[in-house]
Short mmCIF file of C-alpha atoms in Angstrom, two decimals:
data_model
loop_
_atom_site.label_atom_id
_atom_site.label_comp_id
_atom_site.label_asym_id
_atom_site.label_seq_id
_atom_site.Cartn_x
_atom_site.Cartn_y
_atom_site.Cartn_z
CA UNK A 1 47.36 119.23 -129.16
CA UNK A 2 48.39 122.75 -130.04
CA UNK A 3 52.20 122.04 -130.17
CA UNK A 4 54.51 119.50 -131.72
CA UNK A 5 57.50 117.64 -130.79
CA UNK A 6 60.29 116.85 -133.35
CA UNK A 7 63.63 115.43 -132.78
CA UNK A 8 64.62 113.76 -136.02
CA UNK A 9 66.55 115.18 -139.08
CA UNK A 10 70.06 116.04 -139.93
CA UNK A 11 71.83 118.82 -137.92
CA UNK A 12 72.33 122.32 -139.83
CA UNK A 13 75.41 122.62 -141.93
CA UNK A 14 78.73 124.15 -140.34
CA UNK A 15 80.78 126.41 -142.59
CA UNK A 16 84.37 127.41 -141.83
CA UNK A 17 84.68 131.14 -141.31
CA UNK A 18 85.26 133.94 -138.60
CA UNK A 19 83.81 137.20 -137.58
CA UNK A 20 85.98 139.66 -139.73
CA UNK A 21 86.13 143.62 -139.45
CA UNK A 22 84.45 143.74 -142.79
CA UNK A 23 81.35 141.87 -141.59
CA UNK A 24 81.41 144.09 -138.43
CA UNK A 25 80.78 147.08 -140.86
CA UNK A 26 77.85 145.36 -142.08
CA UNK A 27 76.38 145.31 -138.53
CA UNK A 28 76.59 148.98 -138.35
CA UNK A 29 74.77 149.30 -141.55
CA UNK A 30 72.06 146.85 -140.22
CA UNK A 31 71.80 148.64 -136.92
CA UNK A 32 71.22 151.91 -138.76
CA UNK A 33 68.44 150.11 -140.88
CA UNK A 34 66.69 149.01 -137.50
CA UNK A 35 67.23 152.50 -136.05
CA UNK A 36 65.40 154.03 -139.09
CA UNK A 37 62.34 151.97 -138.53
CA UNK A 38 62.22 152.19 -134.78
CA UNK A 39 62.82 156.03 -134.88
CA UNK A 40 60.00 156.62 -137.02
CA UNK A 41 57.74 154.43 -135.04
CA UNK A 42 58.45 156.47 -131.89
CA UNK A 43 58.94 159.92 -133.30
CA UNK A 44 55.44 160.69 -134.79
CA UNK A 45 53.50 160.31 -131.58
CA UNK A 46 55.54 162.70 -129.69
CA UNK A 47 55.56 165.24 -132.32
CA UNK A 48 51.75 165.14 -132.93
CA UNK A 49 51.34 165.83 -129.16
CA UNK A 50 53.54 169.04 -129.35
CA UNK A 51 51.44 172.28 -129.31
CA UNK A 52 53.52 174.24 -131.65
CA UNK A 53 53.23 171.35 -134.31
CA UNK A 54 49.41 171.14 -133.90
CA UNK A 55 49.03 174.83 -134.08
CA UNK A 56 50.89 175.12 -137.39
CA UNK A 57 49.42 171.95 -139.21
CA UNK A 58 46.31 170.85 -137.30
CA UNK A 59 44.72 174.12 -135.77
CA UNK A 60 41.37 172.38 -135.01
CA UNK A 61 43.09 169.80 -132.99
CA UNK A 62 45.21 172.39 -131.21
CA UNK A 63 42.12 174.51 -130.37
CA UNK A 64 40.27 171.41 -128.72
CA UNK A 65 43.58 170.44 -126.99
CA UNK A 66 44.03 174.12 -125.51
CA UNK A 67 40.23 174.45 -124.51
CA UNK A 68 39.92 175.25 -120.85
CA UNK A 69 36.39 173.96 -120.67
CA UNK A 70 35.63 170.48 -120.03
CA UNK A 71 35.91 168.44 -123.11
CA UNK A 72 35.54 164.92 -124.24
CA UNK A 73 39.00 163.48 -123.60
CA UNK A 74 38.33 160.65 -126.05
CA UNK A 75 37.82 162.95 -128.97
CA UNK A 76 40.51 165.71 -128.41
CA UNK A 77 42.98 164.41 -131.04
CA UNK A 78 40.22 162.96 -133.53
CA UNK A 79 41.35 164.21 -137.06
CA UNK A 80 41.59 162.05 -140.21
CA UNK A 81 44.55 164.31 -141.44
CA UNK A 82 46.37 163.93 -138.20
CA UNK A 83 45.94 160.17 -138.59
CA UNK A 84 47.17 160.53 -142.21
CA UNK A 85 50.46 162.09 -140.97
CA UNK A 86 51.13 158.93 -139.09
CA UNK A 87 49.70 156.20 -141.42
CA UNK A 88 50.77 157.50 -144.87
CA UNK A 89 54.25 156.23 -144.17
CA UNK A 90 53.13 152.63 -143.88
CA UNK A 91 50.86 152.75 -147.02
CA UNK A 92 53.98 153.98 -148.97
CA UNK A 93 56.10 151.23 -147.17
CA UNK A 94 53.61 148.64 -148.42
CA UNK A 95 53.94 149.56 -152.20
CA UNK A 96 57.70 150.24 -151.88
CA UNK A 97 58.36 146.94 -150.31
CA UNK A 98 56.87 145.23 -153.30
CA UNK A 99 59.05 147.11 -155.64
CA UNK A 100 62.15 146.84 -153.53
CA UNK A 101 61.84 143.07 -153.83
CA UNK A 102 62.42 143.17 -157.53
CA UNK A 103 65.14 145.95 -157.10
CA UNK A 104 66.91 143.84 -154.45
CA UNK A 105 66.85 140.65 -156.73
CA UNK A 106 67.93 142.41 -160.02
CA UNK A 107 70.43 144.93 -158.93
CA UNK A 108 71.54 143.57 -155.45
CA UNK A 109 71.13 144.34 -151.71
CA UNK A 110 73.57 147.22 -151.91
CA UNK A 111 71.80 149.18 -154.44
CA UNK A 112 68.60 148.73 -152.61
CA UNK A 113 70.17 149.95 -149.33
CA UNK A 114 71.73 153.06 -151.00
CA UNK A 115 68.19 153.86 -152.40
CA UNK A 116 66.71 153.38 -148.91
CA UNK A 117 69.25 155.86 -147.40
CA UNK A 118 68.75 158.44 -150.09
CA UNK A 119 65.03 158.46 -150.10
CA UNK A 120 64.68 158.42 -146.31
CA UNK A 121 67.29 161.32 -146.06
CA UNK A 122 65.34 163.42 -148.28
CA UNK A 123 62.09 162.69 -146.71
CA UNK A 124 63.54 163.57 -143.16
CA UNK A 125 64.88 166.92 -144.71
CA UNK A 126 61.34 167.64 -146.22
CA UNK A 127 59.71 166.89 -142.95
CA UNK A 128 62.14 169.13 -141.01
CA UNK A 129 61.65 171.97 -143.35
CA UNK A 130 57.89 171.79 -143.86
CA UNK A 131 55.74 174.91 -144.18
CA UNK A 132 52.55 173.33 -145.27
CA UNK A 133 50.59 170.06 -144.57
CA UNK A 134 51.14 168.75 -148.00
CA UNK A 135 54.95 168.88 -147.62
CA UNK A 136 54.68 167.11 -144.34
CA UNK A 137 52.53 164.36 -145.90
CA UNK A 138 54.97 164.05 -148.99
CA UNK A 139 57.96 163.72 -146.61
CA UNK A 140 56.20 160.94 -144.73
CA UNK A 141 55.52 159.12 -148.08
CA UNK A 142 59.22 159.41 -148.94
CA UNK A 143 60.05 158.02 -145.49
CA UNK A 144 57.71 155.06 -146.24
CA UNK A 145 59.42 154.41 -149.32
CA UNK A 146 62.92 154.40 -147.77
CA UNK A 147 61.58 152.10 -144.95
CA UNK A 148 60.08 149.68 -147.60
CA UNK A 149 63.57 149.47 -149.25
CA UNK A 150 65.47 149.10 -146.05
CA UNK A 151 63.20 146.51 -144.58
CA UNK A 152 63.67 144.37 -147.69
CA UNK A 153 67.22 144.82 -148.08
CA UNK A 154 69.00 145.40 -144.72
CA UNK A 155 67.86 142.09 -142.92
CA UNK A 156 68.69 140.02 -146.01
CA UNK A 157 72.21 141.81 -146.32
CA UNK A 158 72.88 141.06 -142.62
CA UNK A 159 71.80 137.37 -142.97
CA UNK A 160 73.96 136.86 -146.15
CA UNK A 161 77.11 138.60 -144.95
CA UNK A 162 77.29 137.05 -141.56
CA UNK A 163 79.16 133.89 -140.60
CA UNK A 164 76.73 130.92 -140.18
CA UNK A 165 77.01 130.76 -136.38
CA UNK A 166 76.31 134.55 -135.95
CA UNK A 167 73.55 134.84 -138.37
CA UNK A 168 70.78 134.45 -135.90
CA UNK A 169 72.37 137.04 -133.43
CA UNK A 170 72.85 139.54 -136.21
CA UNK A 171 69.20 139.30 -137.32
CA UNK A 172 67.93 139.58 -133.75
CA UNK A 173 70.07 142.66 -133.35
CA UNK A 174 68.18 144.15 -136.04
CA UNK A 175 65.09 143.68 -134.05
CA UNK A 176 66.70 145.02 -130.86
CA UNK A 177 67.86 148.09 -132.73
CA UNK A 178 64.25 148.87 -133.68
CA UNK A 179 63.39 148.93 -130.00
CA UNK A 180 66.46 151.26 -129.37
CA UNK A 181 65.23 153.57 -132.22
CA UNK A 182 61.69 153.83 -130.47
CA UNK A 183 63.40 154.71 -127.13
CA UNK A 184 65.68 157.24 -128.84
CA UNK A 185 62.77 158.96 -130.56
CA UNK A 186 60.85 159.18 -127.18
CA UNK A 187 64.00 160.72 -125.44
CA UNK A 188 64.48 163.27 -128.31
CA UNK A 189 60.83 164.26 -128.22
CA UNK A 190 61.15 164.80 -124.59
CA UNK A 191 64.10 167.07 -125.04
CA UNK A 192 62.89 168.96 -128.20
CA UNK A 193 59.46 169.62 -126.67
CA UNK A 194 61.21 171.86 -124.22
CA UNK A 195 63.02 174.07 -126.89
CA UNK A 196 61.73 177.59 -126.72
CA UNK A 197 60.53 179.19 -130.05
CA UNK A 198 58.32 176.19 -130.87
CA UNK A 199 60.75 174.69 -133.39
CA UNK A 200 61.62 171.54 -131.53
CA UNK A 201 59.44 169.39 -133.67
CA UNK A 202 61.63 170.11 -136.63
CA UNK A 203 64.62 168.91 -134.85
CA UNK A 204 62.72 165.56 -134.04
CA UNK A 205 61.77 165.00 -137.52
CA UNK A 206 65.09 166.17 -138.95
CA UNK A 207 67.21 163.73 -136.75
CA UNK A 208 65.61 160.75 -138.66
CA UNK A 209 68.19 161.58 -141.25
CA UNK A 210 71.08 160.54 -139.16
CA UNK A 211 70.71 156.76 -139.44
CA UNK A 212 69.87 157.30 -143.11
CA UNK A 213 73.33 158.98 -143.58
CA UNK A 214 74.90 156.00 -142.03
CA UNK A 215 73.18 153.48 -144.37
CA UNK A 216 73.98 155.79 -147.34
CA UNK A 217 77.70 156.27 -146.59
CA UNK A 218 77.97 152.54 -145.80
CA UNK A 219 76.49 151.38 -149.07
CA UNK A 220 78.93 153.24 -150.94
CA UNK A 221 81.78 151.37 -149.31
CA UNK A 222 80.42 148.03 -148.86
CA UNK A 223 80.20 145.16 -151.42
CA UNK A 224 77.06 143.28 -152.36
CA UNK A 225 76.68 139.91 -150.88
CA UNK A 226 77.87 136.60 -152.44
CA UNK A 227 74.42 135.26 -152.63
CA UNK A 228 73.34 138.36 -154.70
CA UNK A 229 76.21 137.99 -157.01
CA UNK A 230 75.42 134.24 -157.46
CA UNK A 231 71.84 135.10 -158.24
CA UNK A 232 73.07 137.45 -160.99
CA UNK A 233 75.57 134.94 -162.62
CA UNK A 234 78.63 136.55 -161.10
CA UNK A 235 80.04 133.38 -159.48
CA UNK A 236 83.77 134.10 -159.77
CA UNK A 237 83.49 137.48 -158.04
CA UNK A 238 81.06 135.79 -155.45
CA UNK A 239 83.54 133.23 -154.45
CA UNK A 240 86.41 135.64 -154.19
CA UNK A 241 84.18 138.05 -151.97
CA UNK A 242 83.20 134.92 -149.73
CA UNK A 243 86.77 134.11 -149.10
CA UNK A 244 87.36 137.79 -148.08
CA UNK A 245 84.43 138.15 -145.74
CA UNK A 246 84.89 134.79 -144.09
CA UNK A 247 88.64 135.27 -143.64
CA UNK A 248 89.51 131.65 -144.87
CA UNK A 249 90.24 130.14 -148.21
CA UNK A 250 88.18 126.97 -147.59
CA UNK A 251 84.75 128.24 -148.68
CA UNK A 252 83.80 125.48 -151.04
CA UNK A 253 80.99 123.92 -148.87
CA UNK A 254 79.16 127.27 -148.40
CA UNK A 255 79.60 128.33 -152.01
CA UNK A 256 78.39 125.06 -153.39
CA UNK A 257 75.23 125.40 -151.19
CA UNK A 258 74.73 128.99 -152.62
CA UNK A 259 74.82 127.47 -156.25
CA UNK A 260 72.59 124.68 -155.11
CA UNK A 261 70.07 127.02 -153.76
CA UNK A 262 70.06 129.23 -156.78
CA UNK A 263 69.55 125.96 -159.01
CA UNK A 264 66.51 125.06 -156.73
CA UNK A 265 65.16 128.42 -156.92
CA UNK A 266 65.40 128.36 -160.68
CA UNK A 267 63.13 125.31 -160.70
CA UNK A 268 60.20 127.11 -159.35
CA UNK A 269 58.43 128.49 -162.14
CA UNK A 270 56.05 130.84 -160.00
CA UNK A 271 56.63 131.00 -156.29
CA UNK A 272 53.33 133.02 -155.92
CA UNK A 273 51.41 130.15 -157.74
CA UNK A 274 53.11 127.58 -155.48
CA UNK A 275 52.31 129.56 -152.38
CA UNK A 276 48.55 130.21 -153.22
CA UNK A 277 47.71 127.22 -155.45
CA UNK A 278 49.61 124.33 -153.46
CA UNK A 279 48.10 122.70 -150.34
CA UNK A 280 51.56 121.87 -148.93
CA UNK A 281 52.28 125.71 -148.54
CA UNK A 282 49.02 126.29 -146.75
CA UNK A 283 50.59 126.43 -143.28
CA UNK A 284 53.08 129.06 -144.37
CA UNK A 285 50.33 131.06 -146.23
CA UNK A 286 48.00 131.02 -143.18
CA UNK A 287 50.79 132.08 -140.89
CA UNK A 288 52.15 134.69 -143.30
CA UNK A 289 48.70 136.38 -143.40
CA UNK A 290 47.26 135.65 -139.86
CA UNK A 291 50.23 136.51 -137.69
CA UNK A 292 50.82 140.02 -138.84
CA UNK A 293 46.98 140.65 -138.83
CA UNK A 294 46.77 139.59 -135.23
CA UNK A 295 49.79 141.52 -134.26
CA UNK A 296 48.41 144.83 -135.62
CA UNK A 297 44.97 144.15 -133.95
CA UNK A 298 46.54 143.60 -130.49
CA UNK A 299 46.86 147.42 -130.59
CA UNK A 300 50.61 147.34 -129.84
CA UNK A 301 51.56 149.72 -132.64
CA UNK A 302 49.08 152.34 -131.91
CA UNK A 303 50.70 152.33 -128.39
CA UNK A 304 54.11 152.66 -129.94
CA UNK A 305 53.36 155.57 -132.21
CA UNK A 306 50.37 157.16 -130.55
CA UNK A 307 51.75 156.86 -126.91
CA UNK A 308 51.89 160.56 -126.07
CA UNK A 309 48.65 161.35 -127.82
CA UNK A 310 47.10 158.34 -125.97
CA UNK A 311 48.48 159.57 -122.59
CA UNK A 312 47.31 163.19 -123.20
CA UNK A 313 43.93 161.68 -124.15
CA UNK A 314 43.80 160.21 -120.67
CA UNK A 315 44.40 163.55 -119.07
CA UNK A 316 48.19 163.52 -118.64
CA UNK A 317 50.04 166.85 -119.00
CA UNK A 318 52.34 167.29 -121.89
CA UNK A 319 55.62 166.52 -119.92
CA UNK A 320 53.92 163.58 -118.18
CA UNK A 321 52.85 162.07 -121.51
CA UNK A 322 56.17 162.24 -122.92
CA UNK A 323 57.88 160.89 -119.72
CA UNK A 324 55.34 158.00 -119.78
CA UNK A 325 56.20 157.31 -123.40
CA UNK A 326 59.98 157.17 -122.42
CA UNK A 327 58.93 154.73 -119.77
CA UNK A 328 57.33 152.29 -122.09
CA UNK A 329 60.05 152.70 -124.51
CA UNK A 330 62.57 151.34 -121.78
CA UNK A 331 60.23 148.59 -120.90
CA UNK A 332 59.94 147.63 -124.60
CA UNK A 333 63.71 147.44 -124.96
CA UNK A 334 64.14 145.39 -121.85
CA UNK A 335 61.43 142.95 -122.62
CA UNK A 336 63.04 142.50 -126.17
CA UNK A 337 66.22 141.62 -124.48
CA UNK A 338 64.34 139.00 -122.48
CA UNK A 339 62.75 137.63 -125.65
CA UNK A 340 66.38 137.48 -127.21
CA UNK A 341 67.68 135.51 -124.25
CA UNK A 342 64.77 133.10 -123.90
CA UNK A 343 63.39 132.46 -127.11
CA UNK A 344 65.89 129.45 -127.78
CA UNK A 345 66.02 128.51 -124.09
CA UNK A 346 62.24 128.31 -123.26
CA UNK A 347 60.77 128.20 -126.87
CA UNK A 348 58.95 130.85 -128.74
CA UNK A 349 55.53 129.30 -128.29
CA UNK A 350 55.82 128.99 -124.68
CA UNK A 351 56.86 132.69 -124.38
CA UNK A 352 54.00 133.65 -126.64
CA UNK A 353 51.35 131.85 -124.69
CA UNK A 354 52.45 133.27 -121.46
CA UNK A 355 52.72 136.80 -123.14
CA UNK A 356 49.20 136.44 -124.78
CA UNK A 357 47.61 135.82 -121.44
CA UNK A 358 49.56 138.69 -119.78
CA UNK A 359 48.49 141.09 -122.61
CA UNK A 360 44.83 140.06 -122.43
CA UNK A 361 44.63 140.60 -118.69
CA UNK A 362 46.23 143.97 -118.59
CA UNK A 363 44.45 145.24 -121.79
CA UNK A 364 41.21 144.44 -120.01
CA UNK A 365 42.38 146.08 -116.80
CA UNK A 366 43.21 149.33 -119.01
CA UNK A 367 39.58 149.11 -120.48
CA UNK A 368 38.15 148.73 -117.07
CA UNK A 369 40.11 151.61 -115.41
CA UNK A 370 39.46 153.93 -118.40
CA UNK A 371 35.73 152.95 -118.36
CA UNK A 372 35.47 153.41 -114.59
CA UNK A 373 37.07 156.98 -114.65
CA UNK A 374 35.97 158.35 -117.94
CA UNK A 375 32.69 156.44 -118.59
CA UNK A 376 31.24 157.20 -121.95
CA UNK A 377 31.07 160.90 -122.03
CA UNK A 378 34.80 161.35 -121.49
CA UNK A 379 34.22 164.59 -119.48
CA UNK A 380 36.94 164.28 -116.88
CA UNK A 381 39.33 167.30 -115.96
CA UNK A 382 41.01 166.06 -112.86
CA UNK A 383 43.20 162.86 -113.01
CA UNK A 384 44.65 161.92 -109.74
CA UNK A 385 48.31 160.76 -109.53
CA UNK A 386 47.65 157.33 -108.36
CA UNK A 387 45.18 156.63 -111.51
CA UNK A 388 47.80 157.81 -113.96
CA UNK A 389 50.44 155.68 -112.33
CA UNK A 390 48.30 152.46 -112.44
CA UNK A 391 47.50 153.18 -116.18
CA UNK A 392 51.16 153.51 -117.04
CA UNK A 393 52.09 150.47 -115.05
CA UNK A 394 49.28 148.45 -116.87
CA UNK A 395 50.40 149.59 -120.28
CA UNK A 396 54.08 148.85 -119.36
CA UNK A 397 53.18 145.30 -118.62
CA UNK A 398 51.07 144.84 -121.60
CA UNK A 399 54.02 146.19 -123.60
CA UNK A 400 56.26 143.55 -121.78
CA UNK A 401 53.92 140.83 -122.65
CA UNK A 402 54.02 141.65 -126.27
CA UNK A 403 57.75 142.23 -126.65
CA UNK A 404 58.81 138.98 -125.05
CA UNK A 405 56.35 137.09 -126.94
CA UNK A 406 56.69 138.67 -130.12
CA UNK A 407 56.06 136.13 -133.08
CA UNK A 408 59.11 135.97 -135.17
CA UNK A 409 57.92 134.69 -138.70
CA UNK A 410 58.32 131.12 -139.05
CA UNK A 411 60.74 130.10 -141.77
CA UNK A 412 58.98 130.28 -145.04
CA UNK A 413 59.73 130.84 -148.71
CA UNK A 414 60.54 134.38 -150.00
CA UNK A 415 57.02 134.74 -151.60
CA UNK A 416 55.51 134.08 -148.21
CA UNK A 417 57.91 136.56 -146.51
CA UNK A 418 56.54 139.15 -149.11
CA UNK A 419 52.97 138.43 -148.11
CA UNK A 420 53.96 138.84 -144.39
CA UNK A 421 55.40 142.28 -145.00
CA UNK A 422 52.59 143.19 -147.37
CA UNK A 423 49.91 142.28 -144.73
CA UNK A 424 51.73 143.80 -141.89
CA UNK A 425 52.17 147.25 -143.49
CA UNK A 426 48.70 147.10 -144.83
CA UNK A 427 47.08 146.71 -141.42
CA UNK A 428 49.66 148.91 -139.68
CA UNK A 429 48.10 151.67 -142.15
CA UNK A 430 44.59 150.65 -141.30
CA UNK A 431 44.99 150.73 -137.59
CA UNK A 432 47.21 153.94 -137.70
CA UNK A 433 44.65 155.67 -139.83
CA UNK A 434 41.54 154.67 -137.74
CA UNK A 435 42.69 154.62 -134.20
CA UNK A 436 42.12 158.09 -133.07
CA UNK A 437 38.50 157.94 -134.78
CA UNK A 438 37.93 154.64 -133.15
CA UNK A 439 38.86 155.97 -129.72
CA UNK A 440 36.54 158.89 -130.19
CA UNK A 441 33.60 156.70 -131.26
CA UNK A 442 34.25 153.41 -129.19
CA UNK A 443 35.55 155.24 -125.99
CA UNK A 444 36.98 152.64 -123.46
CA UNK A 445 35.27 149.88 -125.57
CA UNK A 446 38.42 150.27 -128.05
CA UNK A 447 40.60 148.53 -125.49
CA UNK A 448 37.96 145.69 -125.09
CA UNK A 449 38.22 145.28 -128.80
CA UNK A 450 41.94 144.94 -128.73
CA UNK A 451 41.71 142.51 -125.81
CA UNK A 452 39.42 140.37 -127.86
CA UNK A 453 41.85 140.06 -130.56
CA UNK A 454 44.54 139.31 -128.02
CA UNK A 455 42.41 136.30 -126.92
CA UNK A 456 41.75 135.09 -130.41
CA UNK A 457 45.43 135.31 -131.37
CA UNK A 458 46.37 133.44 -128.19
CA UNK A 459 43.96 130.73 -128.91
CA UNK A 460 45.03 130.49 -132.68
CA UNK A 461 48.58 130.05 -131.75
CA UNK A 462 47.87 127.72 -128.96
CA UNK A 463 46.27 125.27 -131.48
CA UNK A 464 47.85 125.94 -134.78
CA UNK A 465 51.45 127.34 -134.19
CA UNK A 466 54.07 124.70 -133.63
CA UNK A 467 57.15 125.07 -131.51
CA UNK A 468 60.28 125.67 -133.45
CA UNK A 469 62.95 125.70 -130.75
CA UNK A 470 66.08 123.84 -131.63
CA UNK A 471 64.59 122.96 -135.00
CA UNK A 472 66.86 123.69 -138.18
CA UNK A 473 65.25 125.43 -141.19
CA UNK A 474 65.98 122.40 -143.20
CA UNK A 475 63.33 120.48 -140.96
CA UNK A 476 60.50 122.79 -140.83
CA UNK A 477 58.53 120.67 -143.45
CA UNK A 478 58.77 117.85 -141.06
CA UNK A 479 57.32 120.04 -138.35
CA UNK A 480 54.30 120.87 -140.39
CA UNK A 481 53.94 117.13 -141.31
CA UNK A 482 53.85 116.28 -137.62
CA UNK A 483 51.40 118.97 -136.59
CA UNK A 484 47.87 117.62 -135.64
CA UNK A 485 46.25 119.89 -138.09
CA UNK A 486 48.54 121.09 -140.85
CA UNK A 487 49.72 117.49 -141.63
CA UNK A 488 46.51 117.08 -143.70
CA UNK A 489 47.97 119.60 -146.31
CA UNK A 490 51.42 118.22 -146.47
CA UNK A 491 51.18 115.40 -149.03
CA UNK A 492 50.40 117.40 -152.17
CA UNK A 493 53.55 117.75 -154.51
CA UNK A 494 54.87 121.20 -155.17
CA UNK A 495 54.27 122.78 -158.46
CA UNK A 496 57.14 122.46 -160.88
CA UNK A 497 57.62 124.05 -164.33
CA UNK A 498 55.89 122.01 -167.21
CA UNK A 499 58.26 120.24 -169.61
#
């Protein structure tokens, strides 16, 4: 009932071409784009758990953390401005991604990547040299703008530059590099926290500029994509570039499909009107909004960028909290590898359903353990080693469940993808801004709250998300037509321009 079986339809096209050294350079740029996002996901939590950083910018939190008297563990880090330090990036990324879409379309992917690298580098420098909270927040906003441009342009650049048979692998590598970026941030935080003099946090924040430099340099030497050139009416240059990056002279089939795609896109008067006003796009719209909403309310991102703070709130020491974050980063990277290996073999939907059940069980266990040990008061000063180890294991298994069941967005039109990005960034901001306050007020009930949304998300995807294993993009319409629920919306014609 929840899934769909579909075997018909024509096979995907096959274009001649090989993996050229020029294309391999684009992989390097794409890897840097993934590292930028992942590094920033992982770095903020470690920095906000460092005493010298808190003493300088958040003295009230520092005083609560250093208190030798018994204190409410749930509320040690509760601070709206501390949350703003983390979440402001994602609010900036939300608005930047909307602007970046127009820049990428009108001026090309390369210019958008160049802007991402420059803005992110400036933001990293501002953060590393911050002497006041306002400098810190401004730096985070600039980082968010850089991420908004990078997330819009880099995956698109990778997809359009890579040969057809390598496209999926290159796009998945972008996701893998995000998890590697998170792990690198956790390892760097562990090392910089031990630097005497209390300036280690500056190094942690400043090193975010390294992948930005890679993107910036690469964007000066790499060309734009053939698709972007066709979009902007530069067909002759586009065909010459296509021959160069494919390493063959016979590119007519791929080039003609680019022209056809441009002509079809030109027929759509308003993709936003189509998406929101036409019933046949209702499945894509629902998935574009609900999938990123559910993903954020599983609590996964607060574990990723508040992990050291969360572990310290549970009574871990400073070193133990950073080591625990490194462990979860390793687990996340490993489980993402499982997802890469298994998504086309076992099916995304099957992986998701298993992961959803796994996440629900271990999120519930985390809530039970914390409720049993901390109660409602949170006044606990002695945390036994066995309890800390069990909590870390539960969080790791929960992270594994998310990573190998992560819902890759179903193939939708560009407008729907823009909705996905916007909703994702909006709810990342909301959860990031509210997490520490919710932990203080809801206590262990916060983890029950997250477990509830895991259950709702799993049920939603069981009934409403179709399996897409081995189904080409061209046949996704037939998948929706075959689904027990979505088929009722698929008979209305698409909106075309009026004559």
